[in-house]
PDB file of C-alpha atoms in Angstrom:
ATOM      1  CA  ALA A 816      29.154 -11.529  60.476  1.00 76.00           C
ATOM      2  CA  GLN A 817      32.859 -12.194  60.110  1.00 84.00           C
ATOM      3  CA  SER A 818      33.722 -15.682  58.884  1.00 90.00           C
ATOM      4  CA  VAL A 819      36.473 -17.691  57.237  1.00 94.00           C
ATOM      5  CA  ALA A 820      36.280 -20.769  55.061  1.00 96.00           C
ATOM      6  CA  GLN A 821      38.923 -23.401  54.511  1.00 97.00           C
ATOM      7  CA  PRO A 822      37.731 -25.360  51.476  1.00 96.00           C
ATOM      8  CA  GLU A 823      40.119 -28.290  51.865  1.00 97.00           C
ATOM      9  CA  ASP A 824      39.858 -30.799  54.692  1.00 96.00           C
ATOM     10  CA  GLN A 825      43.284 -32.192  53.849  1.00 97.00           C
ATOM     11  CA  VAL A 826      46.243 -31.228  51.707  1.00 98.00           C
ATOM     12  CA  ASN A 827      48.895 -33.763  50.719  1.00 98.00           C
ATOM     13  CA  VAL A 828      52.300 -32.690  49.467  1.00 98.00           C
ATOM     14  CA  ALA A 829      55.669 -34.327  48.977  1.00 98.00           C
ATOM     15  CA  GLU A 830      58.595 -33.149  51.042  1.00 98.00           C
ATOM     16  CA  GLY A 831      60.515 -30.435  49.257  1.00 97.00           C
ATOM     17  CA  ASN A 832      57.560 -29.335  47.147  1.00 98.00           C
ATOM     18  CA  PRO A 833      55.768 -26.018  47.639  1.00 98.00           C
ATOM     19  CA  LEU A 834      52.588 -26.083  49.684  1.00 97.00           C
ATOM     20  CA  THR A 835      49.459 -23.962  49.730  1.00 98.00           C
ATOM     21  CA  VAL A 836      46.657 -24.081  52.286  1.00 98.00           C
ATOM     22  CA  LYS A 837      43.637 -22.086  51.187  1.00 98.00           C
ATOM     23  CA  CYS A 838      41.518 -19.638  53.143  1.00 98.00           C
ATOM     24  CA  THR A 839      38.784 -17.255  52.069  1.00 97.00           C
ATOM     25  CA  TYR A 840      37.116 -14.712  54.276  1.00 94.00           C
ATOM     26  CA  SER A 841      33.958 -12.683  54.614  1.00 91.00           C
ATOM     27  CA  VAL A 842      34.176  -9.496  56.641  1.00 85.00           C
ATOM     28  CA  SER A 843      32.674  -6.081  56.897  1.00 82.00           C
ATOM     29  CA  GLY A 844      35.345  -3.455  57.025  1.00 81.00           C
ATOM     30  CA  ASN A 845      39.071  -4.055  56.903  1.00 82.00           C
ATOM     31  CA  PRO A 846      40.028  -7.687  57.547  1.00 85.00           C
ATOM     32  CA  TYR A 847      42.456  -8.712  60.242  1.00 90.00           C
ATOM     33  CA  LEU A 848      43.558 -12.232  59.311  1.00 93.00           C
ATOM     34  CA  PHE A 849      45.626 -14.850  61.101  1.00 95.00           C
ATOM     35  CA  TRP A 850      47.076 -18.311  60.617  1.00 97.00           C
ATOM     36  CA  TYR A 851      47.622 -20.743  63.480  1.00 97.00           C
ATOM     37  CA  VAL A 852      49.057 -24.272  63.520  1.00 97.00           C
ATOM     38  CA  GLN A 853      48.056 -27.093  65.870  1.00 95.00           C
ATOM     39  CA  TYR A 854      50.187 -30.160  66.523  1.00 92.00           C
ATOM     40  CA  PRO A 855      48.609 -33.294  68.067  1.00 86.00           C
ATOM     41  CA  ASN A 856      47.438 -32.811  71.646  1.00 82.00           C
ATOM     42  CA  ARG A 857      48.725 -29.254  71.693  1.00 84.00           C
ATOM     43  CA  GLY A 858      47.197 -25.806  71.662  1.00 86.00           C
ATOM     44  CA  LEU A 859      47.309 -23.493  68.690  1.00 93.00           C
ATOM     45  CA  GLN A 860      50.516 -21.683  67.799  1.00 95.00           C
ATOM     46  CA  PHE A 861      50.532 -18.329  66.047  1.00 95.00           C
ATOM     47  CA  LEU A 862      52.184 -18.325  62.588  1.00 96.00           C
ATOM     48  CA  LEU A 863      51.464 -14.935  61.062  1.00 95.00           C
ATOM     49  CA  LYS A 864      48.942 -12.137  60.685  1.00 94.00           C
ATOM     50  CA  TYR A 865      47.800  -9.571  58.156  1.00 93.00           C
ATOM     51  CA  ILE A 866      46.633  -6.230  59.464  1.00 88.00           C
ATOM     52  CA  THR A 867      47.594  -3.739  56.788  1.00 84.00           C
ATOM     53  CA  GLY A 868      50.442  -3.004  54.404  1.00 85.00           C
ATOM     54  CA  ASP A 869      52.224  -5.498  52.174  1.00 88.00           C
ATOM     55  CA  ASN A 870      50.029  -8.223  50.764  1.00 91.00           C
ATOM     56  CA  LEU A 871      52.724 -10.845  51.330  1.00 95.00           C
ATOM     57  CA  VAL A 872      53.172 -11.544  55.021  1.00 95.00           C
ATOM     58  CA  LYS A 873      56.091 -13.580  56.344  1.00 95.00           C
ATOM     59  CA  GLY A 874      55.788 -15.615  59.504  1.00 94.00           C
ATOM     60  CA  SER A 875      57.309 -18.355  61.590  1.00 92.00           C
ATOM     61  CA  TYR A 876      59.003 -21.542  60.315  1.00 92.00           C
ATOM     62  CA  GLY A 877      59.351 -20.226  56.755  1.00 95.00           C
ATOM     63  CA  PHE A 878      55.625 -19.792  56.196  1.00 97.00           C
ATOM     64  CA  GLU A 879      54.113 -16.846  54.386  1.00 97.00           C
ATOM     65  CA  ALA A 880      50.623 -15.821  53.368  1.00 97.00           C
ATOM     66  CA  GLU A 881      49.287 -13.740  50.532  1.00 95.00           C
ATOM     67  CA  PHE A 882      46.412 -11.363  51.124  1.00 95.00           C
ATOM     68  CA  ASN A 883      44.249 -10.854  48.035  1.00 94.00           C
ATOM     69  CA  LYS A 884      41.485  -8.329  48.530  1.00 92.00           C
ATOM     70  CA  SER A 885      39.755  -8.866  45.199  1.00 92.00           C
ATOM     71  CA  GLN A 886      39.520 -12.603  45.772  1.00 94.00           C
ATOM     72  CA  THR A 887      38.943 -12.253  49.535  1.00 94.00           C
ATOM     73  CA  SER A 888      41.624 -14.843  50.125  1.00 96.00           C
ATOM     74  CA  PHE A 889      44.499 -15.296  52.533  1.00 97.00           C
ATOM     75  CA  HIS A 890      46.288 -18.472  51.432  1.00 98.00           C
ATOM     76  CA  LEU A 891      49.138 -19.915  53.484  1.00 98.00           C
ATOM     77  CA  LYS A 892      52.254 -20.900  51.555  1.00 98.00           C
ATOM     78  CA  LYS A 893      55.689 -22.368  51.980  1.00 98.00           C
ATOM     79  CA  PRO A 894      58.249 -22.782  49.183  1.00 97.00           C
ATOM     80  CA  SER A 895      59.577 -26.153  50.362  1.00 97.00           C
ATOM     81  CA  ALA A 896      57.566 -28.415  52.671  1.00 97.00           C
ATOM     82  CA  LEU A 897      59.067 -30.434  55.511  1.00 97.00           C
ATOM     83  CA  VAL A 898      57.672 -33.634  57.015  1.00 96.00           C
ATOM     84  CA  SER A 899      57.632 -31.777  60.337  1.00 95.00           C
ATOM     85  CA  ASP A 900      55.138 -29.282  58.858  1.00 96.00           C
ATOM     86  CA  SER A 901      52.475 -31.993  59.032  1.00 96.00           C
ATOM     87  CA  ALA A 902      49.809 -30.595  61.344  1.00 96.00           C
ATOM     88  CA  LEU A 903      46.388 -28.952  61.475  1.00 97.00           C
ATOM     89  CA  TYR A 904      46.240 -25.380  60.156  1.00 98.00           C
ATOM     90  CA  PHE A 905      43.601 -22.828  61.057  1.00 98.00           C
ATOM     91  CA  CYS A 906      42.789 -19.559  59.386  1.00 97.00           C
ATOM     92  CA  ALA A 907      41.104 -16.942  61.570  1.00 95.00           C
ATOM     93  CA  VAL A 908      39.583 -13.496  61.290  1.00 92.00           C
ATOM     94  CA  ARG A 909      39.311 -10.959  64.052  1.00 88.00           C
ATOM     95  CA  ASP A 910      35.727 -10.279  64.984  1.00 79.00           C
ATOM     96  CA  ARG A 911      34.430  -6.750  65.006  1.00 69.00           C
ATOM     97  CA  GLY A 912      34.773  -4.971  68.287  1.00 69.00           C
ATOM     98  CA  GLY A 913      37.468  -3.643  70.514  1.00 66.00           C
ATOM     99  CA  TYR A 914      39.335  -6.796  71.454  1.00 76.00           C
ATOM    100  CA  ASN A 915      41.145  -9.732  69.877  1.00 80.00           C
ATOM    101  CA  LYS A 916      38.299 -12.226  69.619  1.00 86.00           C
ATOM    102  CA  LEU A 917      39.108 -14.569  66.727  1.00 91.00           C
ATOM    103  CA  ILE A 918      36.703 -16.531  64.551  1.00 93.00           C
ATOM    104  CA  PHE A 919      38.360 -19.711  63.276  1.00 95.00           C
ATOM    105  CA  GLY A 920      37.871 -21.800  60.184  1.00 96.00           C
ATOM    106  CA  ALA A 921      37.290 -25.540  60.402  1.00 96.00           C
ATOM    107  CA  GLY A 922      40.943 -26.309  59.771  1.00 97.00           C
ATOM    108  CA  THR A 923      42.977 -28.060  57.095  1.00 98.00           C
ATOM    109  CA  ARG A 924      45.123 -31.076  57.809  1.00 97.00           C
ATOM    110  CA  LEU A 925      48.465 -30.870  56.041  1.00 97.00           C
ATOM    111  CA  ALA A 926      50.259 -34.154  55.389  1.00 97.00           C
ATOM    112  CA  VAL A 927      53.807 -33.925  54.056  1.00 97.00           C
ATOM    113  CA  HIS A 928      55.121 -37.235  52.743  1.00 96.00           C
ATOM    114  CA  PRO A 929      58.827 -38.146  52.612  1.00 94.00           C
TER     115      PRO A 929
ATOM    116  CA  GLY B 204      56.733 -21.186  82.839  1.00 54.00           C
ATOM    117  CA  ALA B 205      56.361 -18.686  80.082  1.00 79.00           C
ATOM    118  CA  GLY B 206      53.273 -20.128  78.442  1.00 94.00           C
ATOM    119  CA  VAL B 207      49.584 -20.555  79.178  1.00 97.00           C
ATOM    120  CA  SER B 208      49.017 -23.470  81.515  1.00 97.00           C
ATOM    121  CA  GLN B 209      45.821 -25.486  81.688  1.00 97.00           C
ATOM    122  CA  SER B 210      44.813 -28.207  84.134  1.00 97.00           C
ATOM    123  CA  PRO B 211      43.862 -30.943  84.157  1.00 97.00           C
ATOM    124  CA  ARG B 212      45.057 -32.108  80.731  1.00 96.00           C
ATOM    125  CA  TYR B 213      42.413 -34.821  80.671  1.00 97.00           C
ATOM    126  CA  LYS B 214      39.142 -35.088  82.535  1.00 98.00           C
ATOM    127  CA  VAL B 215      36.618 -37.888  82.436  1.00 98.00           C
ATOM    128  CA  ALA B 216      33.253 -37.116  83.981  1.00 98.00           C
ATOM    129  CA  LYS B 217      30.083 -39.096  84.289  1.00 97.00           C
ATOM    130  CA  ARG B 218      27.030 -37.451  82.848  1.00 98.00           C
ATOM    131  CA  GLY B 219      25.498 -35.156  85.418  1.00 97.00           C
ATOM    132  CA  GLN B 220      28.733 -34.397  87.262  1.00 98.00           C
ATOM    133  CA  ASP B 221      30.126 -30.896  87.635  1.00 98.00           C
ATOM    134  CA  VAL B 222      33.647 -30.110  86.368  1.00 98.00           C
ATOM    135  CA  ALA B 223      36.061 -27.212  86.808  1.00 98.00           C
ATOM    136  CA  LEU B 224      38.818 -26.431  84.332  1.00 98.00           C
ATOM    137  CA  ARG B 225      41.674 -24.125  85.248  1.00 98.00           C
ATOM    138  CA  CYS B 226      43.700 -21.695  83.164  1.00 98.00           C
ATOM    139  CA  ASP B 227      46.872 -19.865  84.187  1.00 98.00           C
ATOM    140  CA  PRO B 228      47.522 -17.177  81.574  1.00 97.00           C
ATOM    141  CA  ILE B 229      50.840 -15.596  80.755  1.00 96.00           C
ATOM    142  CA  SER B 230      51.758 -13.174  83.518  1.00 94.00           C
ATOM    143  CA  GLY B 231      50.635  -9.642  82.731  1.00 92.00           C
ATOM    144  CA  HIS B 232      48.249 -10.604  79.947  1.00 94.00           C
ATOM    145  CA  VAL B 233      45.097  -8.571  80.278  1.00 93.00           C
ATOM    146  CA  SER B 234      42.923 -10.536  77.884  1.00 94.00           C
ATOM    147  CA  LEU B 235      41.794 -14.113  78.459  1.00 96.00           C
ATOM    148  CA  PHE B 236      39.638 -16.244  76.186  1.00 96.00           C
ATOM    149  CA  TRP B 237      38.012 -19.651  76.472  1.00 98.00           C
ATOM    150  CA  TYR B 238      37.345 -21.710  73.336  1.00 98.00           C
ATOM    151  CA  GLN B 239      35.693 -25.081  72.803  1.00 98.00           C
ATOM    152  CA  GLN B 240      37.104 -27.382  70.139  1.00 96.00           C
ATOM    153  CA  ALA B 241      35.040 -30.391  69.151  1.00 94.00           C
ATOM    154  CA  LEU B 242      36.737 -33.281  67.393  1.00 90.00           C
ATOM    155  CA  GLY B 243      37.663 -32.350  63.835  1.00 87.00           C
ATOM    156  CA  GLN B 244      36.438 -28.785  64.216  1.00 91.00           C
ATOM    157  CA  GLY B 245      37.942 -25.369  64.637  1.00 94.00           C
ATOM    158  CA  PRO B 246      37.882 -23.655  68.018  1.00 96.00           C
ATOM    159  CA  GLU B 247      34.583 -22.003  68.893  1.00 96.00           C
ATOM    160  CA  PHE B 248      34.585 -18.901  71.085  1.00 95.00           C
ATOM    161  CA  LEU B 249      33.008 -19.254  74.517  1.00 97.00           C
ATOM    162  CA  THR B 250      33.865 -16.200  76.592  1.00 97.00           C
ATOM    163  CA  TYR B 251      36.275 -13.287  77.057  1.00 95.00           C
ATOM    164  CA  PHE B 252      37.720 -11.505  80.079  1.00 96.00           C
ATOM    165  CA  GLN B 253      39.536  -8.215  80.278  1.00 94.00           C
ATOM    166  CA  ASN B 254      41.275  -8.413  83.627  1.00 95.00           C
ATOM    167  CA  GLU B 255      38.558  -9.599  86.029  1.00 96.00           C
ATOM    168  CA  ALA B 256      35.654  -8.312  83.934  1.00 96.00           C
ATOM    169  CA  GLN B 257      33.786 -10.795  81.763  1.00 96.00           C
ATOM    170  CA  LEU B 258      33.004  -8.614  78.759  1.00 93.00           C
ATOM    171  CA  ASP B 259      31.641 -11.215  76.388  1.00 93.00           C
ATOM    172  CA  LYS B 260      29.957 -14.500  77.229  1.00 94.00           C
ATOM    173  CA  SER B 261      27.978 -14.789  74.027  1.00 93.00           C
ATOM    174  CA  GLY B 262      29.521 -18.140  73.118  1.00 95.00           C
ATOM    175  CA  LEU B 263      28.590 -20.036  76.267  1.00 97.00           C
ATOM    176  CA  PRO B 264      26.223 -22.742  74.988  1.00 95.00           C
ATOM    177  CA  SER B 265      23.940 -22.899  78.006  1.00 95.00           C
ATOM    178  CA  ASP B 266      23.496 -21.668  81.545  1.00 96.00           C
ATOM    179  CA  ARG B 267      25.328 -24.802  82.685  1.00 98.00           C
ATOM    180  CA  PHE B 268      28.557 -23.095  81.610  1.00 98.00           C
ATOM    181  CA  PHE B 269      30.090 -20.508  83.886  1.00 97.00           C
ATOM    182  CA  ALA B 270      33.490 -18.803  83.852  1.00 98.00           C
ATOM    183  CA  GLU B 271      35.241 -16.543  86.299  1.00 98.00           C
ATOM    184  CA  ARG B 272      38.521 -14.680  86.704  1.00 97.00           C
ATOM    185  CA  PRO B 273      38.135 -13.064  90.115  1.00 96.00           C
ATOM    186  CA  GLU B 274      41.581 -11.490  90.475  1.00 95.00           C
ATOM    187  CA  GLY B 275      42.288 -10.843  86.837  1.00 93.00           C
ATOM    188  CA  SER B 276      44.765 -13.692  86.512  1.00 95.00           C
ATOM    189  CA  VAL B 277      43.762 -17.359  86.883  1.00 98.00           C
ATOM    190  CA  SER B 278      40.464 -18.301  85.292  1.00 98.00           C
ATOM    191  CA  THR B 279      38.139 -21.237  85.874  1.00 98.00           C
ATOM    192  CA  LEU B 280      35.575 -22.617  83.464  1.00 98.00           C
ATOM    193  CA  LYS B 281      32.878 -24.569  85.247  1.00 98.00           C
ATOM    194  CA  ILE B 282      30.394 -26.887  83.614  1.00 98.00           C
ATOM    195  CA  GLN B 283      27.478 -28.057  85.704  1.00 98.00           C
ATOM    196  CA  ARG B 284      25.500 -31.246  85.127  1.00 98.00           C
ATOM    197  CA  THR B 285      27.742 -32.324  82.240  1.00 98.00           C
ATOM    198  CA  GLN B 286      26.183 -33.834  79.126  1.00 97.00           C
ATOM    199  CA  GLN B 287      27.757 -36.004  76.446  1.00 96.00           C
ATOM    200  CA  GLU B 288      27.673 -33.129  73.987  1.00 96.00           C
ATOM    201  CA  ASP B 289      30.025 -31.237  76.300  1.00 97.00           C
ATOM    202  CA  SER B 290      32.829 -33.642  75.352  1.00 97.00           C
ATOM    203  CA  ALA B 291      35.481 -31.529  73.640  1.00 97.00           C
ATOM    204  CA  VAL B 292      38.849 -29.909  74.148  1.00 96.00           C
ATOM    205  CA  TYR B 293      38.600 -26.650  76.078  1.00 98.00           C
ATOM    206  CA  LEU B 294      41.296 -24.176  75.114  1.00 97.00           C
ATOM    207  CA  CYS B 295      42.352 -21.124  77.047  1.00 97.00           C
ATOM    208  CA  ALA B 296      44.234 -18.252  75.412  1.00 96.00           C
ATOM    209  CA  SER B 297      45.653 -14.987  76.661  1.00 96.00           C
ATOM    210  CA  SER B 298      47.038 -11.860  75.048  1.00 93.00           C
ATOM    211  CA  THR B 299      48.212  -8.376  75.831  1.00 89.00           C
ATOM    212  CA  ASP B 300      45.739  -5.574  75.398  1.00 73.00           C
ATOM    213  CA  ARG B 301      47.566  -4.197  72.376  1.00 67.00           C
ATOM    214  CA  GLY B 302      45.340  -4.283  69.326  1.00 67.00           C
ATOM    215  CA  ASN B 303      45.733  -7.352  67.128  1.00 76.00           C
ATOM    216  CA  SER B 304      48.354  -8.965  69.321  1.00 84.00           C
ATOM    217  CA  PRO B 305      48.323 -12.743  68.810  1.00 89.00           C
ATOM    218  CA  LEU B 306      46.568 -15.116  71.153  1.00 92.00           C
ATOM    219  CA  HIS B 307      48.781 -17.497  73.127  1.00 94.00           C
ATOM    220  CA  PHE B 308      47.031 -20.818  73.648  1.00 95.00           C
ATOM    221  CA  GLY B 309      47.411 -23.435  76.331  1.00 96.00           C
ATOM    222  CA  ASN B 310      47.484 -27.140  75.445  1.00 95.00           C
ATOM    223  CA  GLY B 311      43.862 -27.521  76.429  1.00 95.00           C
ATOM    224  CA  THR B 312      41.810 -29.793  78.648  1.00 97.00           C
ATOM    225  CA  ARG B 313      40.227 -32.786  76.937  1.00 96.00           C
ATOM    226  CA  LEU B 314      36.866 -33.420  78.585  1.00 98.00           C
ATOM    227  CA  THR B 315      35.138 -36.745  78.015  1.00 98.00           C
ATOM    228  CA  VAL B 316      31.648 -37.187  79.391  1.00 98.00           C
ATOM    229  CA  THR B 317      30.544 -40.805  79.678  1.00 96.00           C
TER     230      THR B 317
END
């Protein structure tokens, strides 16, 4: 079965420093991978996706993610963190089948300190 | 509005009561998903509609949960005889039918069963 793992419950980073939020996946076949962000009392917002092509995917708000097939990872990155980036981040993999059903990880809380 | 709209935002129910949660997807979106998000967890898939057809209900936790989308637009998730373990945020998402298009989430309905 398709699954994703987010090994860190929380990531703390100082404003202006680079950030990384980790995600590993387990899929059969080609992986379709996504990152979403959730602010308090809000739904999830799409950040970026990897379907095929370049391993470095650029998304919204300056975020990017690096697909690494050999390590089965899809880590989310940003060169310079902002306090406003503090939120809950979810990695997701598309389930097998003909529609866009997503399987989500447990989430990682990112705290950016001034 | 341009986004997915869910109502009510908050619902408190006494154990044993029935509840109905509404989702207005983005106009023209063929696909509609319901997810359940427990506190501190990632969203868990409940059910999927393509237009008015419910193609996947594998995530519904019991026969107390029922969803419908009779005209292929608005959807309602109904929970009968609510239990405390039903307390969660219920998220609705919609997307176009293009492969791998992102899901657009509503802000959710927070259900508390007392």
